Amino acid sequence: MNSSKLTVGIDIGGTNTVIGFVDDGGRCLDKTVLSTQSFQDVENFIKGCTDTIQSMEEKLPKASMLIGIGIAAPNVNYYENTIDMPANLKWDKVNLVDMIRTVYDCPVAIMNDADAVALGEMNYGAARGMENFIVITLGTGVGSGIVVNGQIVHGAHGLAGEYGHTIVVPNGRQCGCGRLGCLEAYASANGLRRTVFELISSHQFKSMLSQFSFHDLSGELITDAAVHQDPLALHAFDFTGRILGQALANLSAIFDPESIILFGGLMQAGDLLFGPTSAFYEQNLLNIYTGKMKLLKSNGNDGLMSILGACELVRRKIREKEAA
Amino acid sequence: MNSSKLTVGIDIGGTNTVIGFVDDGGRCLDKTVLSTQSFQDVENFIKGCTDTIQSMEEKLPKASMLIGIGIAAPNVNYYENTIDMPANLKWDKVNLVDMIRTVYDCPVAIMNDADAVALGEMNYGAARGMENFIVITLGTGVGSGIVVNGQIVHGAHGLAGEYGHTIVVPNGRQCGCGRLGCLEAYASANGLRRTVFELISSHQFKSMLSQFSFHDLSGELITDAAVHQDPLALHAFDFTGRILGQALANLSAIFDPESIILFGGLMQAGDLLFGPTSAFYEQNLLNIYTGKMKLLKSNGNDGLMSILGACELVRRKIREKEAA
């Protein structure tokens, strides 16, 4: 390998944190996965991350140089560099940028995970060449990264892009945010589980899924059942696609994007979810948009795309600084 | 009056078209109202407009000079300069810019009426100093002008901002666009009429509104009844505010704006509509946004604000040309 300027991307998830070294061509040279929950508190977590970066650095060729660290995380306030009480992490309001910079005196930047995926898709993924597109992340929750005129929409207070918390079913299911009927309560992995339980309660399906407790039921189990033509599981994906497709058609009417890219753990279900979502999307699209905008699957592996985006973020910040 | 460079703004509505001369300080010097429907076809309409501009021009002080014409209209494709089969006008796809330029050889620009209002509010109205805000126009239909980072969101194909055609009640009322449950089917003047009829059918209100046919019922009559404490009319405004307030809370979760500005004919009902809308907006706002974003009433008179915005549009185009 030639001498090169490397960046580190850290993708913080509720379950796992992935740390990767990325070169200036967007290639991930090395990757380590940590268990986010295994750290007692945020101080220990940061120490775990910086220790990992140091030991990964030692294995790199001598000619390479770490020039910056980018972080993708949930509930980031982009203007304040803070994570504000993320639902799946036991932290209060923390500034990870400042914490990492006490160890690494290089540029460090942070952004929302869905925004990082959008930056990744724009530079290395399905959105290359696009200036107006939206990434929807379908995982434990539902997030969105919105790009208008080539810029991520951060909003007036750094809190834009909470499409998972728009109400799509008035007086519908209670969401983790306390309100009723949010998209996240339907189109997330957890929403899919809830749909299975709703269908068990309301229908007479014979299903292999009826043997699982709510605790034990997972997106993988539901996908597996659907692959085996379990009628309840297929119905659950159809119901999810119906709500998600309509929500994405609404989003198209607001933004008139080139494309909407679906990303995240739930997309491991592939066409089981993408098929009905796509059908109900087209069905609900205002006629002036027909044929103009595409629903796409992300071709990026989960952890990697947000790492690439986080690295692109810090490279942009470095370029801006150099230009100033 | 001193010598000044004037622009003409044309606000094309389904009922009336307003033409105004505006100076570079955003003052409207003279205004004429034409009946849009009185013209047989679009060629006659354009002749009516240019004749009006000419006769208004003759009355202006000699030192003044017309430097550009801006148009605000429904269903504009911003990139193609066309109006595409507007629902309330009997025209096909037309390019008014080219048509006017055969008479007036000066810069002519066109944009969506809601976008023009947003430009007007940004320069002369409630949004002065704001870079992230949204204007919702509540008239015969429902439109939206969205500003992100100081720029109007036009989308990939010039068709963004159709917030009136997002589905807010799944399987709800049929909308003029053919789909079910659009915001426009509830939060427009026509939607308000439909709500009155729905409430008559479903409740036992004693109401002065039960004497009107659907044809004769108007937003003004409903407002007047509500002013006189008619319970049906008050209930209709409450119902409208409930749906609109929730839809605007959803919009806030997407954009994290500084404010959302309510504008248009239906806002003549004042606090009868603004009161419940505001209450349900706050009630449905995600807690991270509480206290951060304001719902505002436009302080601009309907026709005038879009004229000011249309004039600002053509002034911007002239400045861009001069800078290039």
XYZ file of C-alpha atoms in Angstrom:
648
model
C 0.000 0.000 0.000
C 1.177 3.523 -0.764
C 1.412 6.247 1.817
C -2.053 7.631 2.423
C -4.112 9.885 4.607
C -6.650 7.790 6.486
C -9.782 8.659 8.393
C -11.525 6.640 11.078
C -15.280 6.200 10.993
C -17.181 5.192 14.126
C -20.754 3.971 13.702
C -22.468 3.867 17.090
C -25.510 1.629 17.282
C -27.621 0.524 20.214
C -26.176 -3.002 19.993
C -22.849 -2.715 18.189
C -20.321 -0.009 17.459
C -18.252 -0.458 14.311
C -14.887 1.250 13.878
C -13.223 1.360 10.468
C -10.134 2.872 8.855
C -10.944 4.330 5.441
C -8.555 5.608 2.768
C -9.164 8.651 0.568
C -10.707 6.462 -2.126
C -13.441 5.279 0.226
C -11.945 1.827 0.802
C -12.302 0.392 4.298
C -8.873 -1.054 5.203
C -9.738 -2.526 8.588
C -12.865 -2.876 10.701
C -13.542 -3.775 14.343
C -16.884 -4.392 16.050
C -17.425 -3.524 19.722
C -20.467 -4.317 21.842
C -21.897 -0.899 22.738
C -23.808 -2.253 25.724
C -20.701 -3.881 27.250
C -19.394 -0.498 28.428
C -20.585 0.727 31.824
C -20.742 4.395 30.907
C -19.870 6.802 28.144
C -16.341 7.453 29.524
C -15.558 3.739 29.353
C -17.125 3.565 25.913
C -14.890 6.339 24.587
C -11.833 4.714 26.142
C -12.837 1.448 24.437
C -13.105 3.259 21.107
C -9.806 5.152 21.339
C -7.966 2.034 22.582
C -9.358 0.139 19.606
C -8.316 2.875 17.191
C -4.800 2.848 18.672
C -4.364 -0.910 18.367
C -5.771 -0.863 14.812
C -3.401 1.995 13.962
C -0.395 -0.058 15.064
C -1.211 -2.716 12.477
C -1.352 -0.180 9.624
C 1.618 0.410 7.289
C 3.954 3.043 8.664
C 3.452 5.439 5.773
C -0.239 5.932 6.579
C -1.454 8.846 8.645
C -4.695 9.371 10.610
C -6.052 12.821 9.631
C -9.520 12.826 11.200
C -12.296 10.904 12.938
C -15.961 10.910 11.902
C -18.787 9.616 14.080
C -22.283 8.444 13.081
C -24.702 8.135 15.993
C -28.403 8.333 16.850
C -30.025 11.544 18.185
C -27.189 13.869 17.194
C -27.671 17.609 17.315
C -25.504 18.558 14.335
C -24.894 22.148 15.402
C -24.034 21.323 19.015
C -21.988 18.145 18.359
C -24.028 16.419 21.061
C -25.976 13.201 21.402
C -29.096 13.941 23.363
C -30.408 11.055 25.466
C -30.508 8.387 22.752
C -33.364 5.928 23.393
C -31.179 2.824 23.013
C -28.136 4.066 24.960
C -27.916 4.757 28.667
C -26.208 8.132 28.279
C -27.310 11.636 29.095
C -26.475 14.542 26.806
C -22.825 13.958 25.806
C -20.305 15.624 23.505
C -18.339 12.716 22.031
C -16.333 15.078 19.802
C -14.771 16.836 22.796
C -14.236 13.523 24.599
C -12.376 11.932 21.676
C -10.325 15.069 21.092
C -8.815 14.784 24.592
C -7.103 11.630 23.228
C -6.826 12.383 19.490
C -5.839 15.938 18.641
C -7.169 15.823 15.082
C -10.411 17.009 13.446
C -13.377 15.065 14.859
C -16.934 15.439 13.533
C -20.285 13.851 14.355
C -23.618 13.550 12.582
C -26.859 11.622 12.719
C -26.485 8.024 11.529
C -29.117 8.402 8.796
C -27.381 11.581 7.559
C -24.052 9.716 7.527
C -25.618 6.979 5.412
C -26.917 9.681 3.036
C -23.386 11.146 2.716
C -22.046 7.631 2.143
C -24.664 6.862 -0.527
C -24.002 10.214 -2.219
C -20.261 9.577 -2.478
C -19.965 5.816 -2.802
C -23.432 4.279 -3.112
C -26.771 4.346 -4.875
C -27.021 8.177 -4.844
C -23.825 8.966 -6.737
C -24.488 11.985 -8.976
C -27.758 12.857 -7.234
C -28.420 16.222 -5.589
C -31.938 15.560 -4.290
C -32.594 12.249 -2.595
C -33.633 10.722 0.705
C -32.261 7.783 2.672
C -34.694 5.951 4.955
C -33.047 3.763 7.582
C -35.183 0.844 8.677
C -33.697 -0.734 11.778
C -34.647 -0.852 15.442
C -36.162 2.555 14.673
C -36.831 4.534 11.488
C -34.571 7.431 10.517
C -34.138 9.659 7.493
C -31.272 11.511 5.862
C -32.526 14.172 3.455
C -30.429 15.825 0.743
C -31.660 18.983 -1.008
C -29.507 20.702 -3.646
C -26.563 18.519 -2.626
C -26.790 19.501 1.050
C -27.949 17.453 4.036
C -31.043 19.072 5.596
C -30.096 19.772 9.227
C -32.878 22.238 10.012
C -32.850 25.373 12.128
C -31.734 23.578 15.305
C -29.784 20.602 13.915
C -32.724 18.257 14.523
C -34.266 17.714 11.075
C -34.958 14.363 9.446
C -37.110 12.685 12.086
C -39.358 11.121 9.474
C -39.789 8.061 11.697
C -41.681 10.343 14.062
C -44.295 11.610 11.664
C -47.779 10.361 12.399
C -48.982 8.080 9.608
C -51.910 6.418 11.389
C -53.934 8.988 13.362
C -54.570 7.567 16.853
C -52.537 4.512 15.890
C -49.964 2.516 17.850
C -48.142 4.115 20.736
C -44.613 5.008 19.713
C -41.503 5.060 21.898
C -41.690 8.864 21.692
C -45.024 8.747 23.551
C -47.225 9.824 20.657
C -49.660 7.717 18.663
C -49.252 6.380 15.137
C -45.647 7.278 14.208
C -44.116 5.599 11.163
C -41.490 4.069 13.467
C -44.203 2.131 15.312
C -44.948 0.292 12.041
C -41.978 0.283 9.669
C -39.163 -0.657 12.075
C -38.024 -4.136 13.140
C -39.998 -3.614 16.313
C -43.004 -2.390 14.328
C -42.905 -5.565 12.247
C -42.993 -7.640 15.461
C -45.974 -5.618 16.649
C -47.706 -6.217 13.316
C -47.249 -9.973 13.730
C -48.852 -9.781 17.168
C -51.683 -7.593 15.893
C -52.379 -10.086 13.105
C -52.306 -13.022 15.529
C -54.875 -11.228 17.663
C -57.140 -10.216 14.792
C -56.928 -13.127 12.332
C -56.996 -16.931 12.279
C -53.669 -17.572 10.558
C -51.923 -20.905 11.076
C -48.386 -19.726 11.561
C -45.054 -20.966 12.816
C -44.682 -17.527 14.438
C -47.387 -18.216 17.037
C -44.882 -20.269 19.058
C -42.713 -17.228 19.873
C -43.044 -14.776 22.731
C -42.865 -11.082 21.868
C -39.439 -11.022 23.481
C -38.105 -13.875 21.374
C -39.634 -12.831 18.062
C -37.138 -11.111 15.756
C -37.093 -9.612 12.273
C -34.934 -12.565 11.187
C -37.514 -15.083 12.409
C -40.320 -13.259 10.611
C -38.242 -13.055 7.427
C -37.413 -16.738 7.687
C -41.096 -17.592 8.101
C -42.011 -15.463 5.075
C -39.314 -17.164 2.995
C -41.116 -20.408 3.857
C -44.431 -18.898 2.705
C -45.872 -18.546 6.186
C -49.131 -16.639 5.458
C -48.985 -14.563 8.647
C -45.419 -13.467 7.982
C -46.239 -12.606 4.359
C -49.276 -10.639 5.514
C -47.099 -8.772 8.041
C -44.667 -7.669 5.318
C -47.558 -6.653 3.084
C -49.068 -4.536 5.884
C -45.678 -2.931 6.614
C -45.120 -2.174 2.915
C -48.577 -0.631 2.685
C -47.864 1.880 5.443
C -44.265 2.527 4.408
C -45.126 2.881 0.705
C -47.794 5.466 1.428
C -45.450 7.369 3.767
C -42.745 7.455 1.088
C -45.232 8.697 -1.516
C -46.022 11.550 0.884
C -42.321 12.297 1.201
C -42.035 12.456 -2.596
C -44.818 15.048 -2.752
C -42.851 17.226 -0.349
C -39.356 16.902 -1.836
C -39.766 15.760 -5.448
C -36.534 13.741 -5.065
C -34.608 11.791 -7.688
C -34.831 8.733 -5.520
C -35.613 7.349 -2.084
C -33.092 4.779 -0.884
C -34.113 2.114 1.631
C -31.406 1.036 4.021
C -30.919 -0.843 7.273
C -31.354 -4.139 9.063
C -34.984 -4.609 8.101
C -33.966 -4.472 4.435
C -32.259 -7.835 4.926
C -35.777 -9.126 4.222
C -35.093 -7.974 0.645
C -38.020 -8.193 -1.749
C -40.336 -9.494 0.976
C -40.391 -5.900 2.209
C -39.259 -4.014 -0.876
C -41.885 -5.625 -3.103
C -45.045 -4.461 -1.283
C -43.410 -1.143 -0.290
C -42.606 -0.412 -3.909
C -46.090 -1.418 -5.097
C -47.890 0.776 -2.534
C -45.433 3.603 -3.169
C -46.247 3.658 -6.876
C -49.953 3.297 -6.134
C -49.956 6.336 -3.838
C -47.694 8.578 -5.881
C -49.301 11.788 -7.158
C -49.703 11.421 -10.946
C -47.364 14.330 -11.792
C -44.486 12.311 -10.287
C -45.182 8.988 -11.991
C -42.062 7.554 -13.600
C -39.932 10.443 -12.334
C -38.606 9.088 -9.036
C -37.202 5.738 -8.077
C -37.406 3.695 -4.912
C -34.004 2.017 -4.510
C -32.378 -0.524 -2.239
C -29.112 0.563 -0.704
C -26.294 -1.591 -1.993
C -24.167 -0.784 1.034
C -23.646 -3.038 3.963
C -25.082 -1.401 7.095
C -22.117 -0.551 9.263
C -19.891 0.219 6.314
C -22.061 2.873 4.634
C -22.374 5.000 7.769
C -18.628 4.639 8.367
C -17.932 5.835 4.822
C -20.350 8.736 5.399
C -18.796 9.662 8.750
C -15.344 9.645 7.117
C -16.628 11.796 4.252
C -18.043 14.241 6.833
C -14.687 14.739 8.539
C -12.884 14.992 5.171
C -15.352 17.740 4.174
C -14.709 19.579 7.446
C -10.950 19.346 6.824
C -11.359 20.656 3.255
C -13.566 23.528 4.480
C -10.917 24.444 7.075
C -8.154 24.354 4.465
C -10.216 26.503 2.087
C -11.001 29.100 4.764
C -41.394 59.896 -6.440
C -37.764 59.507 -7.423
C -36.617 57.714 -10.555
C -36.756 53.990 -9.853
C -36.470 50.579 -11.385
C -39.837 48.848 -11.111
C -40.913 45.242 -11.453
C -44.353 43.901 -12.216
C -45.756 40.996 -10.241
C -48.623 38.913 -11.616
C -50.451 36.627 -9.204
C -52.636 34.210 -11.157
C -55.436 32.632 -9.176
C -58.357 30.468 -10.251
C -60.766 33.365 -9.666
C -58.729 36.556 -9.845
C -55.435 37.650 -11.288
C -53.733 40.546 -9.531
C -51.134 42.716 -11.282
C -48.954 45.082 -9.291
C -46.065 47.485 -9.885
C -43.451 47.195 -7.150
C -40.436 49.390 -6.457
C -37.045 48.157 -5.290
C -38.021 48.716 -1.659
C -40.913 46.256 -1.959
C -43.624 48.931 -2.063
C -46.577 48.217 -4.335
C -47.257 51.454 -6.270
C -50.321 50.374 -8.192
C -52.494 47.267 -8.357
C -55.167 45.991 -10.754
C -57.447 42.973 -10.398
C -58.621 40.983 -13.435
C -61.138 38.148 -13.504
C -59.121 35.119 -14.623
C -62.215 33.224 -15.750
C -63.410 36.083 -17.984
C -60.792 35.248 -20.627
C -61.693 32.626 -23.220
C -58.239 31.109 -23.521
C -54.675 31.596 -22.404
C -53.774 33.805 -25.413
C -56.571 36.226 -24.501
C -55.543 36.051 -20.866
C -51.960 37.036 -21.683
C -53.196 39.873 -23.913
C -55.387 41.048 -21.035
C -52.378 41.021 -18.718
C -49.978 42.827 -21.056
C -52.634 45.424 -21.998
C -53.213 46.047 -18.296
C -49.488 46.402 -17.641
C -49.210 48.889 -20.513
C -52.068 51.074 -19.323
C -50.762 50.979 -15.737
C -47.303 51.898 -17.036
C -48.660 55.016 -18.721
C -49.869 56.360 -15.394
C -46.481 55.951 -13.745
C -44.029 58.884 -13.386
C -41.816 59.195 -16.451
C -38.602 58.552 -14.546
C -39.628 55.018 -13.642
C -38.502 52.028 -15.642
C -39.919 48.486 -15.905
C -36.970 46.081 -15.521
C -38.678 42.700 -15.161
C -41.891 40.731 -14.700
C -42.457 37.999 -12.124
C -45.362 35.565 -12.166
C -46.857 33.498 -9.350
C -49.176 30.726 -10.519
C -50.468 27.294 -9.531
C -48.885 24.056 -10.846
C -45.678 25.662 -12.090
C -42.742 23.507 -13.095
C -39.939 25.803 -11.963
C -37.262 24.348 -14.245
C -39.414 24.306 -17.385
C -41.177 27.664 -16.837
C -44.479 25.919 -17.551
C -47.875 25.667 -15.926
C -49.062 22.101 -16.278
C -52.847 21.695 -16.493
C -53.810 23.653 -13.385
C -56.965 22.219 -11.813
C -58.752 25.585 -11.584
C -57.808 26.945 -15.015
C -58.919 25.648 -18.397
C -55.435 25.657 -19.921
C -53.197 22.869 -21.140
C -49.453 22.962 -20.556
C -48.430 26.566 -21.269
C -45.245 28.615 -21.080
C -46.404 32.050 -19.905
C -42.824 33.326 -19.730
C -42.309 32.892 -23.483
C -45.774 34.310 -24.208
C -45.197 37.484 -22.199
C -41.721 37.936 -23.644
C -43.192 38.258 -27.147
C -44.701 41.544 -25.878
C -42.228 42.571 -23.154
C -38.569 42.028 -24.017
C -37.369 42.079 -20.414
C -36.508 39.345 -17.890
C -39.642 37.331 -17.054
C -39.710 34.612 -14.388
C -42.378 32.300 -12.999
C -42.733 30.211 -9.880
C -45.334 28.343 -7.858
C -47.656 30.667 -5.956
C -46.796 29.155 -2.568
C -43.080 29.526 -3.335
C -43.677 33.157 -4.311
C -45.400 33.766 -0.988
C -42.396 32.182 0.755
C -40.024 34.553 -1.088
C -42.306 37.446 -0.161
C -42.434 36.453 3.503
C -38.647 35.988 3.560
C -37.995 39.468 2.179
C -40.888 41.546 3.480
C -43.004 39.459 5.846
C -43.063 37.185 8.867
C -39.965 35.200 7.787
C -37.495 38.085 7.589
C -34.099 36.838 8.801
C -35.135 33.183 8.672
C -33.275 30.599 6.579
C -35.441 27.558 7.388
C -39.193 28.011 7.316
C -42.331 26.833 5.548
C -45.325 28.723 4.180
C -48.618 26.832 4.011
C -51.219 28.404 1.730
C -54.780 27.631 2.734
C -57.144 28.633 -0.051
C -59.239 26.747 -2.587
C -56.457 24.180 -2.288
C -53.500 23.703 0.049
C -49.987 24.547 -1.101
C -46.570 24.824 0.491
C -43.432 26.856 -0.064
C -40.443 25.335 1.693
C -37.194 27.160 2.436
C -34.069 25.220 3.499
C -30.774 27.024 4.125
C -32.233 30.171 2.562
C -33.225 28.417 -0.677
C -36.669 27.457 -1.960
C -36.939 23.662 -2.275
C -37.810 23.021 -5.939
C -36.891 19.330 -6.042
C -35.285 17.263 -8.767
C -37.963 18.050 -11.366
C -39.246 21.454 -10.231
C -42.320 19.902 -8.622
C -41.576 19.923 -4.869
C -43.805 21.383 -2.164
C -47.065 19.550 -2.827
C -47.774 19.205 0.881
C -51.492 19.550 0.187
C -51.257 16.195 -1.566
C -49.799 14.185 1.247
C -52.183 11.617 2.669
C -53.099 12.519 6.249
C -56.166 10.295 6.686
C -55.531 6.818 5.226
C -58.549 5.855 3.081
C -60.055 9.256 3.840
C -61.914 11.722 1.634
C -61.428 11.626 -2.106
C -59.210 14.467 -3.220
C -59.300 16.366 -6.515
C -56.089 14.515 -7.433
C -58.008 11.234 -7.341
C -56.367 9.786 -4.239
C -57.869 9.326 -0.794
C -57.207 11.368 2.345
C -54.992 14.246 1.121
C -54.526 17.231 3.433
C -56.157 19.420 0.754
C -59.415 17.467 1.119
C -59.592 18.702 4.741
C -57.643 21.911 5.289
C -58.773 23.952 2.258
C -61.849 26.158 1.920
C -63.481 23.305 0.067
C -62.372 20.839 2.746
C -64.009 23.024 5.386
C -67.284 22.913 3.420
C -67.003 19.131 3.225
C -66.413 18.981 6.979
C -69.611 20.962 7.585
C -71.535 18.484 5.454
C -69.901 15.515 7.162
C -70.851 16.932 10.566
C -74.435 17.586 9.443
C -74.673 13.961 8.346
C -73.096 12.493 11.478
C -74.316 14.753 14.304
C -77.465 16.463 15.551
C -76.257 20.063 15.580
C -78.769 22.878 15.374
C -77.041 25.139 12.920
C -77.714 28.109 10.683
C -75.526 26.339 8.110
C -78.093 23.596 7.470
C -80.039 26.014 5.247
C -77.290 26.177 2.597
C -76.684 23.891 -0.343
C -73.144 22.616 -0.858
C -72.905 24.949 -3.837
C -73.899 28.017 -1.848
C -71.897 27.276 1.277
C -68.646 29.261 1.484
C -65.752 29.698 3.861
C -67.075 33.192 4.650
C -70.496 31.814 5.649
C -68.894 29.196 7.893
C -66.645 31.817 9.469
C -69.603 34.116 10.003
C -71.570 31.303 11.670
C -68.615 30.499 13.938
C -68.279 34.159 14.911
C -71.904 33.870 16.037
C -71.023 30.788 18.112
C -72.793 28.351 15.796
C -71.786 24.986 17.342
C -71.529 23.174 14.010
C -69.279 25.858 12.532
C -67.080 25.887 15.652
C -66.851 22.096 15.533
C -65.877 22.274 11.832
C -62.979 24.646 12.601
C -61.883 22.455 15.499
C -61.886 19.378 13.256
C -59.920 21.235 10.559
C -57.399 22.481 13.099
C -56.981 18.975 14.474
C -55.991 17.568 11.078
C -53.941 20.594 10.031
C -52.136 20.857 13.387
C -51.070 17.222 13.256
C -49.921 17.570 9.631
C -47.829 20.626 10.535
C -46.262 18.776 13.479
C -45.244 16.071 10.992
C -43.720 18.730 8.751
C -41.718 20.057 11.700
C -40.265 16.589 12.343
C -39.028 16.497 8.762
C -37.591 20.020 8.451
C -36.953 21.311 11.975
C -37.902 24.811 10.755
C -37.739 28.108 12.606
C -41.396 28.656 11.861
C -44.385 27.588 9.829
C -46.393 30.504 8.428
C -50.088 30.100 7.658
C -51.340 32.122 4.727
C -54.314 32.382 2.384
C -58.026 32.964 2.121
C -58.983 30.458 4.787
C -56.844 32.381 7.288
C -59.410 35.177 7.113
C -61.155 33.069 9.753
C -58.302 34.201 12.032
C -58.179 32.595 15.450
C -61.209 30.436 14.696
C -58.820 28.353 12.595
C -55.466 29.389 14.031
C -56.506 28.616 17.619
C -57.287 24.886 17.233
C -54.530 24.429 14.625
C -51.989 25.880 17.006
C -53.247 23.787 19.948
C -53.146 20.508 18.011
C -49.788 21.458 16.496
C -48.213 21.887 19.944
C -49.924 18.734 21.192
C -48.476 16.634 18.359
C -44.993 18.124 18.294
C -42.171 15.701 19.108
C -40.812 16.685 22.539
C -37.312 17.567 21.234
C -38.890 20.441 19.268
C -41.044 21.897 22.026
C -40.600 25.646 22.304
C -38.177 25.722 19.362
C -40.492 26.418 16.436
C -43.344 28.848 16.009
C -46.606 28.643 14.141
C -47.227 32.133 12.707
C -49.961 33.950 10.850
C -48.860 35.701 7.693
C -49.231 39.432 8.072
C -49.414 39.896 4.317
C -52.529 40.445 2.353
C -53.046 37.516 -0.067
C -52.524 38.932 -3.513
C -49.849 41.348 -2.380
C -47.447 38.846 -0.781
C -47.254 36.642 -3.861
C -46.768 39.738 -6.016
C -43.898 40.870 -3.789
C -42.441 37.355 -4.003
C -42.799 37.183 -7.789
C -41.073 40.571 -8.075
C -38.285 39.396 -5.767
C -37.863 36.305 -7.962
C -37.290 38.339 -11.117
C -34.993 40.757 -9.276
C -32.922 37.760 -8.110
C -32.738 36.430 -11.673
C -31.574 39.859 -12.878
C -28.920 40.018 -10.138
C -27.727 36.485 -10.967
C -27.440 37.454 -14.633
C -25.495 40.613 -13.773
C -23.175 38.636 -11.471
C -22.489 35.955 -14.100
